[in-house]
Amino acid sequence: MHFLLYFKDMEYYLVKWKGWPDSTNTWEPLQNLKCPLLLQQFSNDKHNYLSQVKKGKAITLKENHRALKPAIAEYIVKKAKQRIALQRWQDELNRRKNHKGMIFVENTVDLEGPPSDFYYINEYKPAPGISLVNEATFGCSCTDCFFEKCCPAEAGVLLAYNKNQQIKIPPGTPIYECNSRCQCGPDCPNRIVQKGTQYSLCIFRTSNGCGWGVKTLVKIRRRSFVMEYVGEVITSEEAERRGQLYDNKGITYLFDLDYESDEFTVDAARYGNVSHFVNHSCDPNLQVFNVFIDNLDTRLPRIALFSTRTINAGEELTFDYQMKGSGDISSDSIDHSPAKKRARTVCKCGAVTCRGYLN
């Protein structure tokens, strides 16, 4: 439905018929329309537009020759097209994901549609010339990984989780999960990150100028695994080059894999998952951990985000872009070249402890 007019005290709507060209559009009286959801969306879009214009300029339908102003009609058409585009993008994201949690998309703020140059992936995408060996060379033979000498013990660290699947180790301690060579089954308590996001999340348009963000649609317990940070794995030299470009655009997607060395960086600008849309906060509710599962190369840890506290349904998810997997704060953990050589990106997190800049 694009337009609305009154004729002989009856409401008429110009209807765009699904699957038919615009040349077949018809004016239909309200009683002919059996689509309450579309009618409600039409009314909401009209109200939202009128609420955005300055007071005194909002003209009622009857004052404006009993028809919609062209500007209102244009907005409603754009909003309808945006809604269709976002729904298609949401469907695509859910087809591509390989985890339990559903992905929803929402924009009640502006007319921004899906990003034009973003591709959803579920795991690291190595850049040309980089090899990711995703097959472990050994595994455990435990019957109960809680009480036997399991993969973490072999690596010289503690088992990361308690029996409630919550992380119990401090930030900076690596996580070693059971892998494809282990004889334990899929219900092993040491298989958490590899199962992917279990929570339904929503990519939404923020109202504070931070672009897209991510909020949880369900309550998340403290110290629970929420998502991985994935993207294209590139060399530190390439990250330096891209970082200069990203800084000029005011975007930040580079995450150094600096658990043991600084040879590689994850770039989630074009390739990534839901974490691509998670905003920064100087007082975040997610914490970074390095994870090793099938790839035991300490130069290439997986990056997992765990909740630092209980996160309620509807609350935005954030992590500190300067947080390293070691648990330390460093200005070179993301966009790792010296800040004095880089354009500074202003932080909009609004936290009491805000540092003022993202890099």
Coordinates of C-alpha atoms in Angstrom, one line a residue:
M1 CA 0.0 0.0 0.0
H2 CA 1.6 3.3 -1.1
F3 CA -1.0 6.1 -1.0
L4 CA -4.2 7.0 0.8
L5 CA -7.0 9.3 -0.2
Y6 CA -10.6 10.1 0.7
F7 CA -13.4 10.1 -1.9
K8 CA -17.0 10.5 -0.9
D9 CA -16.0 10.0 2.8
M10 CA -14.4 6.6 2.0
E11 CA -10.8 5.7 2.4
Y12 CA -9.0 4.4 -0.7
Y13 CA -5.6 2.9 -0.8
L14 CA -3.3 2.5 -3.8
V15 CA -2.3 -1.2 -3.6
K16 CA 0.8 -2.7 -5.0
W17 CA 0.0 -6.4 -5.8
K18 CA 2.6 -8.9 -4.9
G19 CA 4.2 -10.5 -7.9
W20 CA 2.7 -7.9 -10.3
P21 CA 4.2 -4.8 -12.0
D22 CA 3.3 -1.3 -10.9
S23 CA 1.1 -0.9 -14.0
T24 CA -1.4 -3.2 -12.3
N25 CA -1.7 -1.2 -9.1
T26 CA -5.3 -0.4 -8.2
W27 CA -7.1 1.9 -5.8
E28 CA -9.1 -0.1 -3.3
P29 CA -11.6 0.9 -0.6
L30 CA -10.7 0.0 2.9
Q31 CA -13.4 -2.6 3.2
N32 CA -11.7 -4.6 0.4
L33 CA -8.4 -4.9 2.2
K34 CA -8.0 -8.0 4.4
C35 CA -4.4 -7.3 5.6
P36 CA -4.5 -5.8 9.1
L37 CA -0.8 -6.1 9.6
L38 CA 0.0 -4.1 6.4
L39 CA -2.6 -1.5 7.4
Q40 CA -1.1 -1.2 10.8
Q41 CA 2.4 -0.8 9.3
F42 CA 1.1 1.9 6.9
S43 CA -0.4 3.8 9.9
N44 CA 2.7 3.4 11.9
D45 CA 5.0 4.6 9.1
K46 CA 2.7 7.7 8.6
H47 CA 2.7 8.5 12.3
N48 CA 6.5 8.1 12.5
Y49 CA 7.1 10.4 9.6
L50 CA 4.7 13.1 11.0
S51 CA 6.4 12.8 14.4
Q52 CA 9.8 13.6 12.8
V53 CA 8.8 16.8 11.0
K54 CA 8.8 20.1 12.9
K55 CA 5.8 21.2 14.8
G56 CA 3.5 23.3 12.8
K57 CA 4.4 21.5 9.5
A58 CA 2.6 18.3 10.2
I59 CA -0.5 18.5 8.0
T60 CA -3.5 16.2 8.6
L61 CA -5.0 14.2 5.8
K62 CA -8.1 16.3 5.5
E63 CA -6.2 19.5 5.6
N64 CA -4.1 18.4 2.7
H65 CA -6.9 17.9 0.2
R66 CA -7.9 14.7 1.9
A67 CA -4.9 12.9 0.6
L68 CA -1.3 12.1 1.7
K69 CA 1.3 14.7 1.1
P70 CA 3.9 13.5 -1.5
A71 CA 6.7 13.6 1.1
I72 CA 4.7 11.3 3.4
A73 CA 3.8 8.9 0.6
E74 CA 7.4 8.8 -0.5
Y75 CA 8.6 8.0 3.0
I76 CA 6.0 5.2 3.4
V77 CA 7.1 3.7 0.0
K78 CA 10.7 3.8 1.1
K79 CA 9.9 2.3 4.5
A80 CA 7.9 -0.5 2.9
K81 CA 10.8 -1.3 0.5
Q82 CA 13.3 -1.2 3.4
R83 CA 11.1 -3.6 5.4
I84 CA 11.1 -6.1 2.5
A85 CA 14.9 -5.7 2.1
L86 CA 15.6 -6.3 5.8
Q87 CA 13.4 -9.3 5.9
R88 CA 15.2 -10.8 2.9
W89 CA 18.5 -10.1 4.6
Q90 CA 17.3 -11.7 7.8
D91 CA 16.2 -14.8 5.9
E92 CA 19.7 -14.9 4.3
L93 CA 21.5 -14.6 7.6
N94 CA 19.5 -17.5 9.1
R95 CA 20.2 -19.6 6.0
R96 CA 23.9 -19.1 6.3
K97 CA 24.3 -19.4 10.1
N98 CA 25.2 -22.8 11.5
H99 CA 24.3 -22.3 15.1
K100 CA 21.1 -22.7 17.1
G101 CA 20.3 -19.1 17.9
M102 CA 18.1 -17.2 15.5
I103 CA 19.1 -13.8 14.0
F104 CA 16.6 -11.0 13.7
V105 CA 17.0 -7.6 12.0
E106 CA 15.2 -4.4 13.1
N107 CA 15.3 -0.8 12.1
T108 CA 12.8 1.6 13.6
V109 CA 15.2 4.6 13.5
D110 CA 15.9 5.5 9.9
L111 CA 15.7 4.2 6.3
E112 CA 19.1 2.4 6.3
G113 CA 18.9 -1.0 4.6
P114 CA 21.1 -4.0 4.7
P115 CA 24.9 -3.4 4.3
S116 CA 25.9 -3.7 0.6
D117 CA 29.3 -5.2 1.1
F118 CA 29.1 -7.7 3.9
Y119 CA 29.2 -11.4 3.7
Y120 CA 28.1 -13.7 6.5
I121 CA 30.6 -16.5 7.5
N122 CA 30.7 -18.9 10.4
E123 CA 34.4 -19.4 10.8
Y124 CA 37.7 -17.7 9.9
K125 CA 38.3 -17.0 6.2
P126 CA 42.0 -17.2 5.5
A127 CA 43.3 -14.6 3.1
P128 CA 45.4 -15.8 0.1
G129 CA 48.7 -17.2 1.2
I130 CA 47.5 -18.0 4.8
S131 CA 46.9 -21.7 5.7
L132 CA 44.5 -22.6 8.6
V133 CA 45.0 -26.2 9.7
N134 CA 41.7 -27.2 11.2
E135 CA 42.5 -30.8 12.2
A136 CA 43.9 -31.6 15.6
T137 CA 46.8 -34.0 15.8
F138 CA 45.6 -35.7 19.1
G139 CA 42.6 -35.8 21.4
C140 CA 41.5 -37.1 24.8
S141 CA 40.1 -40.6 25.5
C142 CA 38.1 -39.5 28.6
T143 CA 34.8 -41.0 29.6
D144 CA 34.2 -38.0 31.9
C145 CA 36.2 -34.9 30.9
F146 CA 35.4 -33.2 34.2
F147 CA 37.4 -35.6 36.3
E148 CA 40.0 -37.0 33.9
K149 CA 43.2 -35.7 32.4
C150 CA 41.5 -33.9 29.5
C151 CA 42.7 -31.5 26.7
P152 CA 43.2 -28.5 29.0
A153 CA 45.4 -30.5 31.3
E154 CA 47.5 -31.7 28.4
A155 CA 48.0 -28.0 27.4
G156 CA 48.9 -27.1 31.0
V157 CA 45.8 -25.1 31.8
L158 CA 42.6 -25.7 33.8
L159 CA 39.3 -26.8 32.4
A160 CA 37.5 -23.5 31.5
Y161 CA 33.9 -24.4 32.4
N162 CA 31.9 -25.4 35.4
K163 CA 29.0 -27.9 35.3
N164 CA 26.6 -25.1 34.4
Q165 CA 28.6 -24.4 31.2
Q166 CA 29.8 -21.1 32.6
I167 CA 33.4 -20.0 32.3
K168 CA 35.3 -20.2 35.5
I169 CA 38.8 -19.1 34.5
P170 CA 40.1 -15.5 34.6
P171 CA 40.5 -13.4 31.5
G172 CA 43.8 -14.0 29.8
T173 CA 43.7 -17.7 30.4
P174 CA 43.3 -19.7 27.2
I175 CA 40.4 -22.1 26.6
Y176 CA 41.3 -25.6 25.3
E177 CA 38.1 -27.5 24.3
C178 CA 37.8 -31.1 23.2
N179 CA 38.3 -31.5 19.5
S180 CA 37.4 -33.8 16.6
R181 CA 39.9 -36.4 17.6
C182 CA 38.6 -36.7 21.2
Q183 CA 36.6 -39.8 22.1
C184 CA 34.1 -37.9 24.2
G185 CA 30.7 -37.2 22.6
P186 CA 29.0 -34.0 21.5
D187 CA 27.5 -33.6 25.0
C188 CA 30.9 -33.3 26.6
P189 CA 31.0 -30.4 29.1
N190 CA 34.2 -29.2 27.4
R191 CA 32.5 -28.4 24.1
I192 CA 30.9 -25.0 24.4
V193 CA 32.3 -22.5 21.9
Q194 CA 32.3 -25.0 19.1
K195 CA 28.5 -25.4 19.4
G196 CA 28.0 -21.7 18.4
T197 CA 25.6 -19.1 19.6
Q198 CA 22.7 -20.6 21.5
Y199 CA 20.9 -17.3 22.0
S200 CA 18.5 -15.5 19.6
L201 CA 20.0 -12.1 18.8
C202 CA 18.8 -9.0 17.0
I203 CA 20.8 -6.7 14.7
F204 CA 19.2 -3.4 15.2
R205 CA 19.7 0.2 14.2
T206 CA 20.8 2.3 17.2
S207 CA 19.3 5.7 18.0
N208 CA 22.5 7.2 19.3
G209 CA 24.5 7.5 16.1
C210 CA 26.4 4.2 16.5
G211 CA 24.9 2.6 13.4
W212 CA 23.9 -1.0 13.7
G213 CA 24.2 -2.8 17.1
V214 CA 23.3 -6.2 18.5
K215 CA 20.9 -6.9 21.4
T216 CA 19.9 -10.1 23.0
L217 CA 16.3 -11.3 22.8
V218 CA 16.6 -13.6 25.8
K219 CA 18.2 -13.4 29.2
I220 CA 21.9 -14.4 29.2
R221 CA 23.5 -15.7 32.4
R222 CA 26.8 -14.2 33.6
R223 CA 29.9 -15.9 32.4
S224 CA 28.1 -17.6 29.5
F225 CA 29.4 -18.0 25.9
V226 CA 27.6 -15.6 23.6
M227 CA 29.4 -15.6 20.2
E228 CA 32.7 -15.8 18.3
Y229 CA 34.4 -13.0 16.6
V230 CA 35.2 -14.2 13.1
G231 CA 36.4 -12.6 9.9
E232 CA 39.1 -12.7 7.3
V233 CA 42.5 -13.7 8.7
I234 CA 45.2 -11.4 7.3
T235 CA 48.9 -10.7 8.0
S236 CA 49.8 -7.9 10.4
E237 CA 51.3 -6.0 7.5
E238 CA 48.0 -6.1 5.6
A239 CA 46.2 -5.1 8.7
E240 CA 48.4 -2.0 9.0
R241 CA 47.5 -1.0 5.4
R242 CA 43.8 -1.6 5.9
G243 CA 43.8 0.1 9.3
Q244 CA 44.8 3.4 7.7
L245 CA 41.9 3.1 5.3
Y246 CA 39.4 2.2 8.0
D247 CA 40.5 5.0 10.3
N248 CA 39.8 7.5 7.6
K249 CA 36.3 6.1 7.3
G250 CA 35.8 6.0 11.1
I251 CA 35.3 2.2 11.2
T252 CA 37.0 -0.4 13.4
Y253 CA 36.9 -4.1 12.6
L254 CA 40.6 -5.3 13.0
F255 CA 41.3 -7.6 15.9
D256 CA 44.9 -8.7 16.5
L257 CA 45.5 -12.4 17.2
D258 CA 48.2 -11.6 19.7
Y259 CA 47.9 -14.5 22.2
E260 CA 51.5 -15.5 21.6
S261 CA 52.6 -13.4 18.6
D262 CA 51.4 -10.7 16.4
E263 CA 51.6 -12.3 13.0
F264 CA 47.9 -12.3 12.2
T265 CA 44.8 -10.1 12.5
V266 CA 41.1 -10.8 12.0
D267 CA 39.4 -8.3 9.8
A268 CA 35.6 -8.5 10.1
A269 CA 34.9 -5.5 7.8
R270 CA 33.6 -7.5 4.8
Y271 CA 33.4 -11.1 6.1
G272 CA 32.0 -11.8 9.5
N273 CA 29.1 -13.0 11.6
V274 CA 26.8 -11.2 14.1
S275 CA 29.9 -9.9 16.0
H276 CA 30.5 -7.6 13.1
F277 CA 27.7 -5.5 14.3
V278 CA 28.5 -5.5 18.1
N279 CA 29.4 -2.0 19.2
H280 CA 32.2 -0.9 21.5
S281 CA 31.8 0.1 25.1
C282 CA 34.3 1.2 27.6
D283 CA 32.1 -0.6 30.2
P284 CA 31.2 -3.7 28.2
N285 CA 29.1 -6.7 29.1
L286 CA 31.2 -9.1 27.0
Q287 CA 34.7 -10.3 27.6
V288 CA 37.3 -11.7 25.1
F289 CA 38.9 -15.1 25.5
N290 CA 41.3 -17.0 23.3
V291 CA 40.1 -20.5 22.3
F292 CA 41.8 -23.5 20.8
I293 CA 39.9 -26.5 19.5
D294 CA 41.0 -28.2 16.3
N295 CA 43.6 -25.7 15.4
L296 CA 46.2 -25.8 18.1
D297 CA 48.5 -23.2 16.4
T298 CA 49.0 -20.6 19.2
R299 CA 49.4 -17.9 16.5
L300 CA 45.8 -18.5 15.4
P301 CA 43.4 -18.7 18.4
R302 CA 39.7 -18.4 18.0
I303 CA 38.2 -15.3 19.7
A304 CA 35.2 -16.0 21.9
L305 CA 33.0 -13.5 23.7
F306 CA 31.5 -14.4 27.1
S307 CA 29.1 -12.4 29.2
T308 CA 30.6 -10.6 32.2
R309 CA 27.3 -10.3 34.0
T310 CA 23.6 -11.2 33.6
I311 CA 22.4 -9.5 30.4
N312 CA 18.6 -9.0 30.2
A313 CA 16.4 -9.5 27.2
G314 CA 16.4 -6.4 25.0
E315 CA 19.8 -5.2 26.3
E316 CA 22.5 -4.3 23.8
L317 CA 25.7 -6.4 23.7
T318 CA 29.0 -4.7 23.7
F319 CA 32.7 -5.4 24.1
D320 CA 35.8 -3.3 24.6
Y321 CA 37.5 -2.8 21.2
Q322 CA 40.8 -2.3 23.1
M323 CA 40.5 -5.5 25.1
K324 CA 43.1 -8.1 24.3
G325 CA 42.6 -11.9 24.6
S326 CA 45.1 -11.6 27.4
G327 CA 42.6 -9.6 29.4
D328 CA 44.6 -6.5 29.2
I329 CA 43.6 -3.1 27.9
S330 CA 45.8 -1.9 25.0
S331 CA 45.4 0.7 22.4
D332 CA 46.9 -1.6 19.9
S333 CA 44.7 -4.7 20.3
I334 CA 42.5 -3.5 17.5
D335 CA 44.0 -1.4 14.7
H336 CA 47.3 -2.2 16.2
S337 CA 49.5 0.5 14.7
P338 CA 50.5 3.4 17.0
A339 CA 47.5 5.7 17.7
K340 CA 49.7 8.8 17.1
K341 CA 50.0 7.8 13.4
R342 CA 46.3 7.0 13.0
A343 CA 43.1 9.1 12.8
R344 CA 41.3 9.0 16.2
T345 CA 37.8 7.6 16.2
V346 CA 35.6 9.3 18.8
C347 CA 33.8 6.9 21.2
K348 CA 30.1 7.3 21.6
C349 CA 29.5 4.5 24.2
G350 CA 28.3 7.0 26.9
A351 CA 29.8 5.0 29.8
V352 CA 30.9 6.8 32.9
T353 CA 34.3 5.4 32.4
C354 CA 34.4 6.3 28.6
R355 CA 38.0 6.9 27.4
G356 CA 36.9 9.2 24.6
Y357 CA 38.3 7.3 21.7
L358 CA 38.0 3.8 20.2
N359 CA 41.7 3.6 19.2

